[in-house]
XYZ file of C-alpha atoms in Angstrom:
265
model
C -65.848 -43.589 -34.787
C -64.087 -40.842 -36.734
C -62.110 -42.023 -39.723
C -58.420 -41.232 -39.445
C -57.149 -38.567 -41.793
C -53.904 -38.705 -43.730
C -52.232 -36.428 -41.175
C -53.303 -38.729 -38.342
C -51.730 -41.682 -40.100
C -48.524 -39.753 -40.736
C -48.462 -38.740 -37.067
C -48.882 -42.370 -35.991
C -46.078 -43.415 -38.321
C -43.824 -40.684 -36.953
C -44.655 -41.633 -33.372
C -43.816 -45.264 -34.111
C -40.494 -44.205 -35.618
C -39.673 -42.093 -32.568
C -40.558 -45.011 -30.288
C -38.175 -47.266 -32.209
C -35.361 -44.705 -31.979
C -36.018 -44.201 -28.263
C -35.917 -47.960 -27.627
C -32.712 -48.257 -29.649
C -31.123 -45.461 -27.633
C -32.180 -46.992 -24.308
C -30.929 -50.415 -25.316
C -27.565 -49.009 -26.457
C -27.031 -47.169 -23.163
C -28.138 -50.334 -21.369
C -25.577 -52.441 -23.288
C -22.670 -50.034 -22.751
C -23.423 -49.689 -19.043
C -23.719 -53.450 -18.558
C -20.573 -54.399 -20.483
C -18.197 -51.517 -19.868
C -19.376 -49.896 -16.657
C -17.228 -49.339 -13.601
C -17.079 -52.682 -11.743
C -17.441 -55.159 -14.599
C -17.101 -58.837 -13.750
C -13.973 -58.611 -11.624
C -15.804 -60.111 -8.660
C -18.438 -62.024 -10.597
C -16.612 -65.034 -12.036
C -18.870 -67.480 -10.194
C -21.924 -65.681 -11.618
C -20.470 -65.981 -15.111
C -19.798 -69.710 -14.708
C -23.366 -70.270 -13.512
C -24.772 -68.461 -16.544
C -22.428 -70.300 -18.912
C -24.008 -73.503 -17.664
C -27.531 -72.090 -17.926
C -27.338 -70.630 -21.442
C -24.541 -72.742 -22.907
C -24.459 -76.247 -21.476
C -28.244 -76.550 -21.295
C -28.451 -75.570 -24.988
C -25.960 -78.250 -25.993
C -28.440 -81.087 -26.510
C -30.679 -79.257 -28.986
C -27.631 -77.962 -30.876
C -26.034 -81.409 -31.185
C -29.227 -83.183 -32.263
C -30.109 -80.445 -34.774
C -26.567 -80.404 -36.152
C -26.549 -84.149 -36.791
C -29.872 -84.132 -38.636
C -29.029 -81.043 -40.695
C -25.718 -82.608 -41.721
C -27.566 -85.759 -42.748
C -30.105 -83.821 -44.799
C -27.348 -81.817 -46.494
C -25.559 -85.021 -47.472
C -28.738 -86.558 -48.899
C -29.742 -83.472 -50.866
C -26.192 -82.757 -51.973
C -25.689 -86.304 -53.200
C -28.910 -86.213 -55.228
C -27.933 -82.914 -56.851
C -24.254 -83.699 -57.458
C -24.897 -87.204 -58.778
C -26.742 -85.705 -61.782
C -23.413 -84.116 -62.767
C -21.261 -87.113 -61.853
C -19.707 -85.210 -58.944
C -21.113 -87.111 -55.974
C -17.601 -87.468 -54.510
C -17.700 -83.709 -53.809
C -20.540 -84.065 -51.307
C -18.098 -83.584 -48.419
C -17.054 -80.233 -49.852
C -20.675 -79.115 -50.166
C -21.623 -80.196 -46.631
C -18.604 -78.521 -45.037
C -18.874 -75.207 -46.890
C -22.626 -74.941 -46.340
C -22.269 -75.552 -42.614
C -19.182 -73.428 -42.009
C -20.295 -70.420 -44.025
C -24.041 -70.282 -43.465
C -26.097 -72.931 -41.735
C -23.807 -73.417 -38.749
C -23.834 -69.818 -37.473
C -27.420 -69.055 -38.534
C -29.204 -72.188 -37.309
C -27.273 -72.235 -34.033
C -28.180 -68.590 -33.418
C -31.858 -69.275 -34.139
C -31.839 -72.275 -31.796
C -30.059 -70.205 -29.164
C -32.629 -67.426 -29.477
C -35.492 -69.871 -29.052
C -34.005 -71.794 -26.122
C -31.652 -69.508 -24.186
C -32.896 -66.106 -25.384
C -36.495 -66.694 -24.380
C -35.369 -68.127 -21.029
C -33.211 -65.069 -20.321
C -36.022 -62.648 -21.137
C -38.516 -64.555 -18.989
C -36.083 -64.887 -16.078
C -35.156 -61.201 -15.991
C -38.767 -60.160 -16.529
C -39.816 -62.326 -13.594
C -37.119 -60.721 -11.437
C -38.512 -57.324 -12.373
C -42.121 -58.287 -11.667
C -41.209 -59.689 -8.225
C -39.163 -56.533 -7.467
C -35.888 -58.420 -7.105
C -34.146 -55.835 -9.289
C -35.529 -52.991 -7.178
C -34.401 -54.769 -4.011
C -30.850 -54.990 -5.344
C -30.849 -51.255 -6.057
C -32.111 -50.545 -2.530
C -29.116 -52.324 -0.968
C -26.665 -50.573 -3.292
C -26.131 -53.365 -5.837
C -26.317 -52.428 -9.510
C -28.582 -55.012 -11.207
C -26.911 -54.311 -14.540
C -23.660 -55.608 -13.083
C -24.995 -58.396 -10.904
C -27.812 -59.696 -13.131
C -27.365 -58.442 -16.697
C -23.596 -58.445 -17.294
C -22.994 -62.138 -16.439
C -25.791 -63.168 -18.785
C -24.519 -60.951 -21.591
C -20.988 -62.306 -21.331
C -22.236 -65.884 -21.012
C -24.241 -65.589 -24.226
C -21.344 -63.855 -25.978
C -19.019 -66.735 -25.051
C -21.438 -69.655 -25.432
C -22.885 -69.119 -28.907
C -19.572 -69.229 -30.873
C -18.615 -72.430 -29.031
C -22.022 -73.951 -29.720
C -21.613 -73.013 -33.388
C -18.294 -74.860 -33.592
C -19.896 -77.926 -32.002
C -22.836 -77.680 -34.434
C -20.419 -77.605 -37.384
C -18.436 -80.602 -36.142
C -21.444 -82.839 -35.491
C -23.079 -81.650 -38.727
C -20.053 -82.687 -40.780
C -19.953 -85.980 -38.897
C -23.652 -86.575 -39.614
C -23.098 -85.779 -43.284
C -20.138 -88.162 -43.452
C -22.160 -90.913 -41.796
C -24.911 -90.671 -44.424
C -22.629 -90.108 -47.422
C -20.094 -92.826 -46.635
C -22.069 -95.490 -44.770
C -25.407 -95.143 -46.567
C -24.855 -93.631 -50.010
C -21.529 -95.342 -50.692
C -19.322 -92.292 -51.229
C -15.656 -93.246 -50.914
C -14.495 -92.115 -47.464
C -11.116 -90.876 -48.665
C -12.730 -88.713 -51.359
C -15.246 -87.288 -48.881
C -12.597 -86.043 -46.458
C -9.991 -85.122 -49.092
C -12.399 -82.944 -51.100
C -13.579 -81.285 -47.916
C -10.053 -80.522 -46.686
C -8.912 -79.228 -50.073
C -11.872 -76.869 -50.477
C -12.151 -75.395 -46.976
C -10.079 -72.267 -46.389
C -9.478 -71.226 -42.790
C -9.850 -67.492 -43.387
C -12.726 -67.316 -45.851
C -14.738 -70.223 -44.460
C -13.915 -71.067 -40.836
C -12.938 -67.611 -39.577
C -15.801 -65.824 -41.324
C -18.230 -68.293 -39.787
C -16.771 -67.599 -36.347
C -17.113 -63.848 -36.917
C -20.772 -64.337 -37.819
C -21.395 -66.364 -34.666
C -19.741 -63.698 -32.481
C -21.940 -60.964 -33.980
C -25.062 -63.110 -33.610
C -24.132 -63.910 -30.002
C -23.914 -60.253 -29.050
C -27.142 -59.267 -30.807
C -29.285 -62.207 -29.632
C -28.187 -61.933 -25.996
C -28.523 -58.144 -26.053
C -32.093 -58.358 -27.344
C -33.011 -61.049 -24.807
C -31.731 -59.310 -21.679
C -33.019 -55.894 -22.742
C -36.509 -57.190 -23.496
C -36.634 -58.829 -20.075
C -35.279 -55.749 -18.307
C -37.536 -53.305 -20.181
C -40.787 -55.295 -20.043
C -43.900 -54.436 -18.074
C -43.692 -56.098 -14.624
C -46.757 -58.289 -15.181
C -47.285 -61.843 -16.389
C -48.692 -60.502 -19.657
C -45.720 -58.155 -20.054
C -43.274 -61.010 -19.502
C -45.105 -63.128 -22.075
C -44.930 -60.337 -24.661
C -41.241 -59.741 -23.908
C -40.475 -63.431 -24.419
C -42.292 -63.454 -27.754
C -40.580 -60.243 -28.881
C -37.206 -61.709 -27.958
C -37.597 -64.701 -30.250
C -39.098 -62.672 -33.112
C -36.654 -59.747 -32.955
C -33.614 -61.964 -32.441
C -34.554 -64.261 -35.338
C -35.124 -61.334 -37.703
C -31.882 -59.700 -36.559
C -29.915 -62.896 -37.197
C -31.319 -63.331 -40.709
C -30.836 -59.676 -41.604
C -27.302 -59.527 -40.234
C -26.462 -62.777 -42.009
C -27.226 -61.172 -45.361
C -25.194 -58.064 -44.505
C -22.198 -60.047 -43.245
C -22.332 -62.452 -46.195
C -22.395 -59.525 -48.626
C -19.393 -57.952 -46.890
C -17.422 -61.204 -46.673
C -18.181 -62.830 -50.014
C -19.622 -60.050 -52.180
C -17.571 -58.295 -54.836
C -17.184 -54.819 -53.369
């Protein structure tokens, strides 16, 4: 087998870059057409409600359980760290700020990508492999409007709400450990938390993060399913790519958004 020359490697790198740009262009056109095309969801409210249940309600259990345990862990770790400085009464402040600013939006988005994102990619990929999407086109129904748009909007709506629920149960889990187990005074826990949390810089910025993550994760999931090879192997690869790409996108965007929101620029 002939050893690849430097020019061959450069050509492969260039081809890979062009493939990435082509996929980005296709996915952008796909997103714009699905969200802002001519019929929208005027006649698809029932489809939207069904998808809200599928991607939102069915993700509720894993979000609630994860939120409680993460809040508990934050309280334990925070108490151990703060007690060395005699500031264990500030554990409520630490739990709330950590959840609202960072862990709430990020962990919920990662859980959503693993549970709902992979399911969306597999479902749409299966529709493509069984020619359900082609059948819709043959009878004059745009699959982007009937199949893709309800799922995009459902993910866009569900993830911010799931993030708020994650934050609430996480703070409750932290309070349960700090007050009932570690002996932190309940009044100090809630008072320090309320005095330190700012609606704009903490709550609202966390909501903005969750909205951005919702759009990106759902976009990646539905596009990977729609663009996959119509075979069982292609669906499997699309599902894996959805979780990997969405997780990396969430972590990368979290750094960018955090730098913009809290960095000194």
